[in-house]
Each structure stands twice: as structure tokens, then as C-alpha cells.
PDB file of N, CA and C in Angstrom:
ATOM      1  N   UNK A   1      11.145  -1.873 -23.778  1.00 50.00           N
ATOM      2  CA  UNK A   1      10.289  -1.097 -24.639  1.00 50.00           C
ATOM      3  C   UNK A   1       9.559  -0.014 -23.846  1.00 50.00           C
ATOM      4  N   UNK A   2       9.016  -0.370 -22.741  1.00 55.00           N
ATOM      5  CA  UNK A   2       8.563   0.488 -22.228  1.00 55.00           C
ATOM      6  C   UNK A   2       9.600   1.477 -21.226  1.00 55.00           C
ATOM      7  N   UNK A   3      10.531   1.161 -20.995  1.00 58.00           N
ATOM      8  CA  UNK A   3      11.381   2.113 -20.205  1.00 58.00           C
ATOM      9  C   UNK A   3      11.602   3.056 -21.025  1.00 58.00           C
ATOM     10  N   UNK A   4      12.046   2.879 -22.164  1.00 64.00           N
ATOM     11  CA  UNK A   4      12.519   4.295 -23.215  1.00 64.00           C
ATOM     12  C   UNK A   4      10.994   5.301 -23.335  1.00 64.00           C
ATOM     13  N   UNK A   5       9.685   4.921 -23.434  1.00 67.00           N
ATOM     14  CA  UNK A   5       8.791   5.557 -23.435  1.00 67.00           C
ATOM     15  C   UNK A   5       9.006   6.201 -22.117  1.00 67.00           C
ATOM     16  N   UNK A   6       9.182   6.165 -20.898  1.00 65.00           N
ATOM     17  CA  UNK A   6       9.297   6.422 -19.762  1.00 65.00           C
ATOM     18  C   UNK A   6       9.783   7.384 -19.596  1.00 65.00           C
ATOM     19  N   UNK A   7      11.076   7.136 -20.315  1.00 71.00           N
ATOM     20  CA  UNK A   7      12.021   7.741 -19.533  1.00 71.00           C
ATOM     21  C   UNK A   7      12.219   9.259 -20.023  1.00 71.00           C
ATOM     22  N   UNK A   8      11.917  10.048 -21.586  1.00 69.00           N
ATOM     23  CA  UNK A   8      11.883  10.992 -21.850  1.00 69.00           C
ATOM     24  C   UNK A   8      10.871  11.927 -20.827  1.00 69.00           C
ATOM     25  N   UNK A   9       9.789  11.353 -20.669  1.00 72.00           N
ATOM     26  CA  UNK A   9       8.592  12.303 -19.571  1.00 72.00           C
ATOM     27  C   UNK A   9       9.231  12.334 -18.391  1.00 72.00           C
ATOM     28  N   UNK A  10       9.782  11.716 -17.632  1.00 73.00           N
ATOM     29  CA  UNK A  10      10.313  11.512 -16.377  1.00 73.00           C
ATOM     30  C   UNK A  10      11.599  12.353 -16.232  1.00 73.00           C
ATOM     31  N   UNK A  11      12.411  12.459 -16.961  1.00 76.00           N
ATOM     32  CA  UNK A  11      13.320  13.303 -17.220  1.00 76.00           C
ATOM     33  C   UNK A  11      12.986  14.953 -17.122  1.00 76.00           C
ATOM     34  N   UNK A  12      11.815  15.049 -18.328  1.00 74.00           N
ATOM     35  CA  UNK A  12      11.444  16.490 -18.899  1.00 74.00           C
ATOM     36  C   UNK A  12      10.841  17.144 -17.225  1.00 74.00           C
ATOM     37  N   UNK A  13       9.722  15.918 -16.621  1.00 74.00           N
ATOM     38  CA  UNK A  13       9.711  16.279 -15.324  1.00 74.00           C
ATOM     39  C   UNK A  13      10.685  17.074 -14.339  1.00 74.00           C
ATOM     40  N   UNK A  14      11.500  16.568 -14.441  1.00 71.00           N
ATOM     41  CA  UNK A  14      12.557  16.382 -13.219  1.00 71.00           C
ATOM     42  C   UNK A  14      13.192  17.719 -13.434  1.00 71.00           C
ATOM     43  N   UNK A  15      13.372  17.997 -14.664  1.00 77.00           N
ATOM     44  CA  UNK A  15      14.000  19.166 -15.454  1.00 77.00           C
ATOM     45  C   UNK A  15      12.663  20.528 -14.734  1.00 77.00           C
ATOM     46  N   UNK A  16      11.396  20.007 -15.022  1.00 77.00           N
ATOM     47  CA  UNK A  16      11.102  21.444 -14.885  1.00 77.00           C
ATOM     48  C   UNK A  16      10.817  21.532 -12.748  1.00 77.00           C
ATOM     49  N   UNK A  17      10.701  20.672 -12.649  1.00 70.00           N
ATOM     50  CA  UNK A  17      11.260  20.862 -10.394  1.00 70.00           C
ATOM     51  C   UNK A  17      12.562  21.119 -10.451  1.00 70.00           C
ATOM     52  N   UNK A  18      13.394  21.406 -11.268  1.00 72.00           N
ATOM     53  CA  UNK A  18      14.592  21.798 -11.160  1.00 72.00           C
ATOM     54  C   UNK A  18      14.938  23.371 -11.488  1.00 72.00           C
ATOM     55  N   UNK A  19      13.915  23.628 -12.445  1.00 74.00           N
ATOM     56  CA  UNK A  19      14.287  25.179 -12.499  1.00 74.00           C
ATOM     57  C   UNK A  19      13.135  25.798 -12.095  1.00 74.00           C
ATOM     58  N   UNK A  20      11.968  25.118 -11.254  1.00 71.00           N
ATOM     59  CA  UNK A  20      11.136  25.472 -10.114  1.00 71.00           C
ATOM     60  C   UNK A  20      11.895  25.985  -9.218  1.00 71.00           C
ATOM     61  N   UNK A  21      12.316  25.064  -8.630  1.00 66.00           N
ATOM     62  CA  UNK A  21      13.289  25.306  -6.703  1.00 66.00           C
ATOM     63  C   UNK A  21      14.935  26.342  -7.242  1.00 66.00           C
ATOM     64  N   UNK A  22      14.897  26.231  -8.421  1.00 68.00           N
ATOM     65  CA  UNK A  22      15.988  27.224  -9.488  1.00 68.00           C
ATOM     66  C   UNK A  22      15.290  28.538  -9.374  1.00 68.00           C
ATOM     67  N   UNK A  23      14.180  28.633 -10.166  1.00 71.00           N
ATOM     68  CA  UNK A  23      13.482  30.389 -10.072  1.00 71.00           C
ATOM     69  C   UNK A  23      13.027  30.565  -8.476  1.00 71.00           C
ATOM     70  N   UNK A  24      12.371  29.580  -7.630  1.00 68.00           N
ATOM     71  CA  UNK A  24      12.196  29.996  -6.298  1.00 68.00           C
ATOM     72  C   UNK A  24      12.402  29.686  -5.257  1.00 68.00           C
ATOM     73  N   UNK A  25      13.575  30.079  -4.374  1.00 63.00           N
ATOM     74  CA  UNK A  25      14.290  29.651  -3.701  1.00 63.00           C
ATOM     75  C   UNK A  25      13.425  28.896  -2.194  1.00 63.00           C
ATOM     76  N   UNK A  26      12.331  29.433  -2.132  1.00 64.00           N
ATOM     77  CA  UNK A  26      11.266  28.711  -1.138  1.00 64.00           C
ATOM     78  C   UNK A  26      11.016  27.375  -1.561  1.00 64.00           C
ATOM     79  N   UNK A  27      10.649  26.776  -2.251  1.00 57.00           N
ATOM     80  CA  UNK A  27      10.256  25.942  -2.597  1.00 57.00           C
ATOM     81  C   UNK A  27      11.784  24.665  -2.226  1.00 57.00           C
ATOM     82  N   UNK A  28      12.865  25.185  -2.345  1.00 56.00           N
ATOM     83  CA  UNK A  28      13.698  24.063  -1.852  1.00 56.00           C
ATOM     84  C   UNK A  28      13.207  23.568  -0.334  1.00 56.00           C
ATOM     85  N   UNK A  29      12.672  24.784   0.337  1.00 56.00           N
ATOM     86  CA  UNK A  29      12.534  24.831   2.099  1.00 56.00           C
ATOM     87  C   UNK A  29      11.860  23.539   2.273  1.00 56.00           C
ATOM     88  N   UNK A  30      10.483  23.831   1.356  1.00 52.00           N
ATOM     89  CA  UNK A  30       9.236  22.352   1.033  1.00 52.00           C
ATOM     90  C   UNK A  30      10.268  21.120   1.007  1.00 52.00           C
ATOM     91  N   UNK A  31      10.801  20.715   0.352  1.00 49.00           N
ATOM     92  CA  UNK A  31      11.307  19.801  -0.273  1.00 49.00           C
ATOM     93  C   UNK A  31      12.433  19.606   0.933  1.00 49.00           C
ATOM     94  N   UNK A  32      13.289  20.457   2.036  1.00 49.00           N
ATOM     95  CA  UNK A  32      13.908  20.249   2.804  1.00 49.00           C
ATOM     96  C   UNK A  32      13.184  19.817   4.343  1.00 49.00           C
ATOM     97  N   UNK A  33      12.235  20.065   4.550  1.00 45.00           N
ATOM     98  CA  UNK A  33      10.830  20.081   5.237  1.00 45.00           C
ATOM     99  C   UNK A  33      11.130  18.654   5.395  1.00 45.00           C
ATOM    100  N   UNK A  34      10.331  17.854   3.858  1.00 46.00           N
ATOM    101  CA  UNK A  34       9.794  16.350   4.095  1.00 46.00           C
ATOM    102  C   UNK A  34      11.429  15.527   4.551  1.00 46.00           C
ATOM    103  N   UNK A  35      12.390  16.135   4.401  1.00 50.00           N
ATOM    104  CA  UNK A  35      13.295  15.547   4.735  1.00 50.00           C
ATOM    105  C   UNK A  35      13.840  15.626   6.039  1.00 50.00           C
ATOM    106  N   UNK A  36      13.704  16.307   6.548  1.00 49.00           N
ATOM    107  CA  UNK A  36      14.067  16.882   8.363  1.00 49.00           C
ATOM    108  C   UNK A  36      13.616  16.411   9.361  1.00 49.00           C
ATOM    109  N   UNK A  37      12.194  15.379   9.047  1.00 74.00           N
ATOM    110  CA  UNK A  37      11.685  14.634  10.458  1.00 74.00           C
ATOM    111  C   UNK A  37      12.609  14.253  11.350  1.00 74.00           C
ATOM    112  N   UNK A  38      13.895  13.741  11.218  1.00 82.00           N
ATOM    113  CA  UNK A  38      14.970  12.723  11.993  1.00 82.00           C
ATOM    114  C   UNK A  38      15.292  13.888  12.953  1.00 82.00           C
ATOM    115  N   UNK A  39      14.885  15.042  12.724  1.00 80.00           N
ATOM    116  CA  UNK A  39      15.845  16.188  13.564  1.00 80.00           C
ATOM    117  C   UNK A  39      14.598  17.757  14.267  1.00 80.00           C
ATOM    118  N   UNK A  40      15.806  17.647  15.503  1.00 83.00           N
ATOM    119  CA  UNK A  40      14.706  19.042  15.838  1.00 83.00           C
ATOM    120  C   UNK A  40      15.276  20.132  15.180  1.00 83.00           C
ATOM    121  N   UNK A  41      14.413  21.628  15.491  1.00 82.00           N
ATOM    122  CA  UNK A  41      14.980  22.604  14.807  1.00 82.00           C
ATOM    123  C   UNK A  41      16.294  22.873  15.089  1.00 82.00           C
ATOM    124  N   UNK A  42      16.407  22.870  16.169  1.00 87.00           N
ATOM    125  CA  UNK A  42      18.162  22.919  16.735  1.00 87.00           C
ATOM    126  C   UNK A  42      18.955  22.260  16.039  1.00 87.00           C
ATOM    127  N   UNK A  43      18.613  21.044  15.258  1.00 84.00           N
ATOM    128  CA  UNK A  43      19.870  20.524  14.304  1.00 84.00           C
ATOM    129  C   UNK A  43      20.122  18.880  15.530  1.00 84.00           C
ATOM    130  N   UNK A  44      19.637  18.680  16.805  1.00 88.00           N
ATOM    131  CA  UNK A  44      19.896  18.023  16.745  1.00 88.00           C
ATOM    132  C   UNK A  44      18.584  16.330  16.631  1.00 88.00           C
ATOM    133  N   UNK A  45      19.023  14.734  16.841  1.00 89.00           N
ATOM    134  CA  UNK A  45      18.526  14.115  16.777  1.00 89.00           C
ATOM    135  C   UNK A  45      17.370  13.646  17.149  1.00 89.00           C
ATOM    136  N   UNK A  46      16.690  13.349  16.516  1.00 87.00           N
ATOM    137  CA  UNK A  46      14.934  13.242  17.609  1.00 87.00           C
ATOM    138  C   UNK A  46      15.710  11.309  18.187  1.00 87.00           C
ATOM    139  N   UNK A  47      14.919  11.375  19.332  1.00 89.00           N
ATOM    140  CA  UNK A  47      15.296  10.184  20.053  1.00 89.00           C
ATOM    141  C   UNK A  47      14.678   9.147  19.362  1.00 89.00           C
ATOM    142  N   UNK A  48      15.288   7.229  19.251  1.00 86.00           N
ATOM    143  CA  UNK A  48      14.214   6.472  18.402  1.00 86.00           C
ATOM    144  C   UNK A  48      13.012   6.407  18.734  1.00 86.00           C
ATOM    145  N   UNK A  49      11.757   6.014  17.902  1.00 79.00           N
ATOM    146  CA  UNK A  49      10.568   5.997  18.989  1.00 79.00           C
ATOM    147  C   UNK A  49      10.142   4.789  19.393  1.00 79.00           C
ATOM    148  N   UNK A  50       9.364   4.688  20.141  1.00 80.00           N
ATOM    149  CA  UNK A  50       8.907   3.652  21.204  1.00 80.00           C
ATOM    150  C   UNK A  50       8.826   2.582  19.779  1.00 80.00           C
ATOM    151  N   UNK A  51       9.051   1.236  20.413  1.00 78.00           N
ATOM    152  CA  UNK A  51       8.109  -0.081  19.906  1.00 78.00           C
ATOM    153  C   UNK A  51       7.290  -0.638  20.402  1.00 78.00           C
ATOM    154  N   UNK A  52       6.407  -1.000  19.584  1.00 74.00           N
ATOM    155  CA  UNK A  52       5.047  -1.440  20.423  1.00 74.00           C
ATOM    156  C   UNK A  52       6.070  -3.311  20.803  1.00 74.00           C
ATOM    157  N   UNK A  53       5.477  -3.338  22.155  1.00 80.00           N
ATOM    158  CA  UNK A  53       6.607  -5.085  22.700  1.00 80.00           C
ATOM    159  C   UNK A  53       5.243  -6.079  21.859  1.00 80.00           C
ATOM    160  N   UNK A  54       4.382  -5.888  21.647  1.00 82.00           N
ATOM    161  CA  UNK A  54       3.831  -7.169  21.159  1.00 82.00           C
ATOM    162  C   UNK A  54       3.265  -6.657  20.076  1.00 82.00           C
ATOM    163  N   UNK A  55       3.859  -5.975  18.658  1.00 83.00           N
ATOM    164  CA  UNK A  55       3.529  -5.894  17.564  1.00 83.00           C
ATOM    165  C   UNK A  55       3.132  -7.333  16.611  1.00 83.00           C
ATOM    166  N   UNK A  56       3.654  -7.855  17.105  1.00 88.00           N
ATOM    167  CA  UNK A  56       3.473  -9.211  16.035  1.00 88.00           C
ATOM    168  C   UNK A  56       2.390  -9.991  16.496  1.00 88.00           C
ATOM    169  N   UNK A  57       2.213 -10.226  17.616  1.00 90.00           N
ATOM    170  CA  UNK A  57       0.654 -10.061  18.418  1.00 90.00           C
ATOM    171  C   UNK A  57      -0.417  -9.720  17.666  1.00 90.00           C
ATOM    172  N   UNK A  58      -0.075  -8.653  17.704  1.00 88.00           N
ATOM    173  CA  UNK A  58      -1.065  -7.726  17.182  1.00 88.00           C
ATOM    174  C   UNK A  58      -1.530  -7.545  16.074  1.00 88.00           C
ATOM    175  N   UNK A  59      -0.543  -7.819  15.181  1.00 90.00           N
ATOM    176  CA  UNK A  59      -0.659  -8.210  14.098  1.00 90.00           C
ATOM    177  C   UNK A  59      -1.593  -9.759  13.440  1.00 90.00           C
ATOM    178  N   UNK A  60      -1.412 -10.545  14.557  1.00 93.00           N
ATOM    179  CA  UNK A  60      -2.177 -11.892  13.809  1.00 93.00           C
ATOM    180  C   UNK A  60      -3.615 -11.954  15.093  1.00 93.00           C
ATOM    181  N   UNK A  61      -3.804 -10.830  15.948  1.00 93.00           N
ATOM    182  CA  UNK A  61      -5.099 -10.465  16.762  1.00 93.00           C
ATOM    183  C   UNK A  61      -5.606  -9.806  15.914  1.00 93.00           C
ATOM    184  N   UNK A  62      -4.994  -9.282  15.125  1.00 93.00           N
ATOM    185  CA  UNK A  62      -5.975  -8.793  13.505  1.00 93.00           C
ATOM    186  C   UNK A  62      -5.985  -9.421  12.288  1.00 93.00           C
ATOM    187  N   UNK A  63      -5.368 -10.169  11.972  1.00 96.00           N
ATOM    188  CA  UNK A  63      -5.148 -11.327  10.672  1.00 96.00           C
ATOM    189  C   UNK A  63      -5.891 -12.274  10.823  1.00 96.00           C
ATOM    190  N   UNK A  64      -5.913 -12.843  12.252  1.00 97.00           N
ATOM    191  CA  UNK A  64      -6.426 -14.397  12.233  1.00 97.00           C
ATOM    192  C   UNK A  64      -8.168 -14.099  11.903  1.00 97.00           C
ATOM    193  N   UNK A  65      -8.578 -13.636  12.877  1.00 97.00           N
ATOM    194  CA  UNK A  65      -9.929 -13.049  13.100  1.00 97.00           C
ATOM    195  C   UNK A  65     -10.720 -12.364  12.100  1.00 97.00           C
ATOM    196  N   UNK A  66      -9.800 -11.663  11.147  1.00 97.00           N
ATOM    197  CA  UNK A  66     -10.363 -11.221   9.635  1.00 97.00           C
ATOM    198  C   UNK A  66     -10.267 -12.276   8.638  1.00 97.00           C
ATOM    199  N   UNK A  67      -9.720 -13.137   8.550  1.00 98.00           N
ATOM    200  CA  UNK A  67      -9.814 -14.135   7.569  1.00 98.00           C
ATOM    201  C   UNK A  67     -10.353 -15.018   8.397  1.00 98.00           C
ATOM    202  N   UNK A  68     -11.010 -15.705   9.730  1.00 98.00           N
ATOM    203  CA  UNK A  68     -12.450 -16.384   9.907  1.00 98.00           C
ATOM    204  C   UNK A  68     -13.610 -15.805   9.349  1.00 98.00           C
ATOM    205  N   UNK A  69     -13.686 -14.240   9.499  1.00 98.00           N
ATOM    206  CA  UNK A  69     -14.884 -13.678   9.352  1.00 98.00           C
ATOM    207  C   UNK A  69     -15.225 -13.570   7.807  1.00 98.00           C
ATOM    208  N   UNK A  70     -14.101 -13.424   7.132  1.00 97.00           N
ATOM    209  CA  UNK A  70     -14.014 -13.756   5.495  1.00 97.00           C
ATOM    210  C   UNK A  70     -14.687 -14.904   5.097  1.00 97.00           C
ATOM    211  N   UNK A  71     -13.684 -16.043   5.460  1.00 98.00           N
ATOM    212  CA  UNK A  71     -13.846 -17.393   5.356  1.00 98.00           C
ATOM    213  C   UNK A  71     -15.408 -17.806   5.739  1.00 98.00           C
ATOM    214  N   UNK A  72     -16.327 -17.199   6.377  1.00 98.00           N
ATOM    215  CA  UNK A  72     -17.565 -17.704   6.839  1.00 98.00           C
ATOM    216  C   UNK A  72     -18.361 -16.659   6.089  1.00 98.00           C
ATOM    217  N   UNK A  73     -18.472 -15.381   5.714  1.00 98.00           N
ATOM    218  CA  UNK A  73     -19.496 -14.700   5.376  1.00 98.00           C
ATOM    219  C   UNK A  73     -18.855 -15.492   3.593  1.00 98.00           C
ATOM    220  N   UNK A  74     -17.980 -15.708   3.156  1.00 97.00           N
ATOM    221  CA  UNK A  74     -17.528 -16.381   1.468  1.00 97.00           C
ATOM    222  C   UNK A  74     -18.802 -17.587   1.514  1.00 97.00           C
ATOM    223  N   UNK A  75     -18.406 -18.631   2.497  1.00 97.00           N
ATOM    224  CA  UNK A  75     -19.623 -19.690   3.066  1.00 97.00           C
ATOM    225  C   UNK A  75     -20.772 -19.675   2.904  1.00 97.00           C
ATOM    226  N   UNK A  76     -21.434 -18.535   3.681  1.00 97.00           N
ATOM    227  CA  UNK A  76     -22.350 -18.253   3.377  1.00 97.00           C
ATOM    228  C   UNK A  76     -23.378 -17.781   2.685  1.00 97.00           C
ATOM    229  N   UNK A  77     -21.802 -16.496   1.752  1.00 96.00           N
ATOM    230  CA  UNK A  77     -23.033 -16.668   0.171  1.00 96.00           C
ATOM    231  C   UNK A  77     -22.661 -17.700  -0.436  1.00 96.00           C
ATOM    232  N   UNK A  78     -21.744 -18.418  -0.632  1.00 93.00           N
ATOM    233  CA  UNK A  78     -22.011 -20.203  -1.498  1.00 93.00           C
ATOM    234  C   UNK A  78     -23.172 -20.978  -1.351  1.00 93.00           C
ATOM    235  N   UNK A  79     -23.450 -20.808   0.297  1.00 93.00           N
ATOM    236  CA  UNK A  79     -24.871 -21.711   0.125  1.00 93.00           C
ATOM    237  C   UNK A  79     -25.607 -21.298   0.006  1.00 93.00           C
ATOM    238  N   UNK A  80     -25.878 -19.741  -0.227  1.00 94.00           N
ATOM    239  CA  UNK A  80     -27.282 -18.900  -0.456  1.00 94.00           C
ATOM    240  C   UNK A  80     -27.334 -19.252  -2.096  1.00 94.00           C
ATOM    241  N   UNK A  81     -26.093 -18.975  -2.599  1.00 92.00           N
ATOM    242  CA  UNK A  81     -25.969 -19.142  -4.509  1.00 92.00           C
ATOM    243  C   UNK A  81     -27.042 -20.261  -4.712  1.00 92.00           C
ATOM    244  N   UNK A  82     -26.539 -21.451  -4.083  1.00 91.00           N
ATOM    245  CA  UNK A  82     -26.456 -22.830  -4.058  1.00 91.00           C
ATOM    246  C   UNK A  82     -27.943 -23.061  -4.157  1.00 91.00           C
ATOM    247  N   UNK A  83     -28.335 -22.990  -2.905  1.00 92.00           N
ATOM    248  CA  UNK A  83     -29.858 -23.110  -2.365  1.00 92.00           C
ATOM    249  C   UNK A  83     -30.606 -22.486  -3.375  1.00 92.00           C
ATOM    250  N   UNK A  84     -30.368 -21.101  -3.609  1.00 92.00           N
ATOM    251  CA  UNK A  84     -31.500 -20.352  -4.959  1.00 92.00           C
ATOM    252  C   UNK A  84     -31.080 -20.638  -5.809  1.00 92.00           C
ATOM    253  N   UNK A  85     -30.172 -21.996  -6.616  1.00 87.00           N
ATOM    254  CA  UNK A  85     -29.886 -22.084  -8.085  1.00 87.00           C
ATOM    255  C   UNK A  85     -29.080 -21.243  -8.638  1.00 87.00           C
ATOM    256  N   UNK A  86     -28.793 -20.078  -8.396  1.00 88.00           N
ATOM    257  CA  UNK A  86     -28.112 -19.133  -8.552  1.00 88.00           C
ATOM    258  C   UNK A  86     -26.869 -19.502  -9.452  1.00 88.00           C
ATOM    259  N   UNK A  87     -26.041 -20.597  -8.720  1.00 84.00           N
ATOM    260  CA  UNK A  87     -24.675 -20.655  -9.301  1.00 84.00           C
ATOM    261  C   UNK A  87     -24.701 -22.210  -8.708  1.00 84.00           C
ATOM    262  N   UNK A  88     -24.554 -22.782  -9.183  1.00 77.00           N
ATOM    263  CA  UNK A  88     -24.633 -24.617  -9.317  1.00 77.00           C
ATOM    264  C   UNK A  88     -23.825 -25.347  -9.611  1.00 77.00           C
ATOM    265  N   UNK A  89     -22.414 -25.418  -8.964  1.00 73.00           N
ATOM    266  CA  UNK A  89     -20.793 -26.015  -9.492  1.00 73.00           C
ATOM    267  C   UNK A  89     -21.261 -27.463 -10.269  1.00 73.00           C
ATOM    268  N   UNK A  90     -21.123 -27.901 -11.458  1.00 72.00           N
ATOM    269  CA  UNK A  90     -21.504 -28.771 -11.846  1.00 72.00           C
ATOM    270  C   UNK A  90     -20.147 -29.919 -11.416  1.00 72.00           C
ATOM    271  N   UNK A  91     -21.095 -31.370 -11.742  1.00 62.00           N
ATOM    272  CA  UNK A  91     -19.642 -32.426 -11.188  1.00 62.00           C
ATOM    273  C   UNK A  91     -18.728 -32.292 -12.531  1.00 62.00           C
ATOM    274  N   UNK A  92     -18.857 -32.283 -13.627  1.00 58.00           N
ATOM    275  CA  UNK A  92     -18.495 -33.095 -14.519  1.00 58.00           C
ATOM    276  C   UNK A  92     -17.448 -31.860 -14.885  1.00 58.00           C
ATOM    277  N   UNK A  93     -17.191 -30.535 -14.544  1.00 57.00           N
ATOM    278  CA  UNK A  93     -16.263 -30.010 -14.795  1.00 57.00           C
ATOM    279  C   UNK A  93     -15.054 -30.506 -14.069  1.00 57.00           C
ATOM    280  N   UNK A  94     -14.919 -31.381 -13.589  1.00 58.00           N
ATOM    281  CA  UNK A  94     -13.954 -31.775 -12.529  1.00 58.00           C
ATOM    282  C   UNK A  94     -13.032 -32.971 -13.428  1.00 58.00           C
ATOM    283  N   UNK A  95     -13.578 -33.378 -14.363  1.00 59.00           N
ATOM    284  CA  UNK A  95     -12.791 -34.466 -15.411  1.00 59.00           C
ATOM    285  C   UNK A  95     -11.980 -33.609 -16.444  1.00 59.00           C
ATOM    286  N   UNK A  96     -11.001 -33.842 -16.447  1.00 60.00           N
ATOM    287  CA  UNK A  96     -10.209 -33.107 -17.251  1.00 60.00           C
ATOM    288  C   UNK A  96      -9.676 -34.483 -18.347  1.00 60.00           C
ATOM    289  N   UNK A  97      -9.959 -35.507 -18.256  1.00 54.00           N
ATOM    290  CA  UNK A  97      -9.674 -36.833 -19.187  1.00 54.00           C
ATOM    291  C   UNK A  97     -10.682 -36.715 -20.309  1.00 54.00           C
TER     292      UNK A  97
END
């Protein structure tokens, strides 16, 4: 249902960047631009680039350490709620019988 709504606007789009880069021949250059990173102007290959050797490292030297600091400031407003009445988990929601 919703693809057919879609798909007429998306189309009519596409149609008018088509007789955009159609009436002005610059505008393909743009559009050839975002595509050319892989290459120098010369036409030929840019070399692969570096990998970082301990990305995955690095990755959980930033994961682990943001979800302690989560996990304890969450903590800490629970028992601030708690302490001022604020928000008071009752027991008896816990029976579902």
C-alpha cells in the first residue's frame, strides 16, 4: 500500500534530475565528482587506505566504558526517584495471577 504511494513522487523526482543534468551539462560533473574518490585526476587508482591494527579494541575501549557510565548515572537517578517518592515501583505489580 504504501509503495504505490511512493513510487509515483520518486519517479516524477528522478524524471526532473534527469532533464536537470539534460538542460545542464555541468551538473553531470557534480554527480561524477561524488563518484571519483577511488581515483586520481590522472585516471589512475588511489592506493587502499591504512587500517587501524586494533580497531576492534577500540571499539569496545569505547563501548565498554560508555555503558558503565550509563549503567551508574541510570542508578543513580533510580535512587534519587526512590528516596524523594518521586517514582515508587510498587510490589504488587509483579503478580500477574
Amino acid at each position: 500500500m504504501i509503495v504505490p504511494r511512493l513510487a509515483l513522487p520518486i519517479s516524477l523526482a528522478l524524471q526532473r534530475v534527469s532533464r536537470r543534468v539534460a538542460e545542464h551539462p555541468h551538473n553531470l560533473r557534480i554527480l561524477q565528482r561524488h563518484m571519483s574518490s577511488v581515483y586520481f585526476r590522472s585516471g589512475a587508482i588511489k592506493p587502499k587506505p591504512e587500517e587501524m591494527p586494533f580497531g576492534l579494541l577500540a571499539i569496545f575501549c569505547a563501548v565498554i566504558p560508555g555503558l558503565f557510565v550509563g549503567a551508574t548515572i541510570s542508578k543513580n537517578v533510580a535512587n534519587f526517584l526512590e528516596e524523594n517518592d518521586l517514582f515508587v515501583p510498587a510490589d504488587d505489580d509483579d503478580d500477574e495471577d
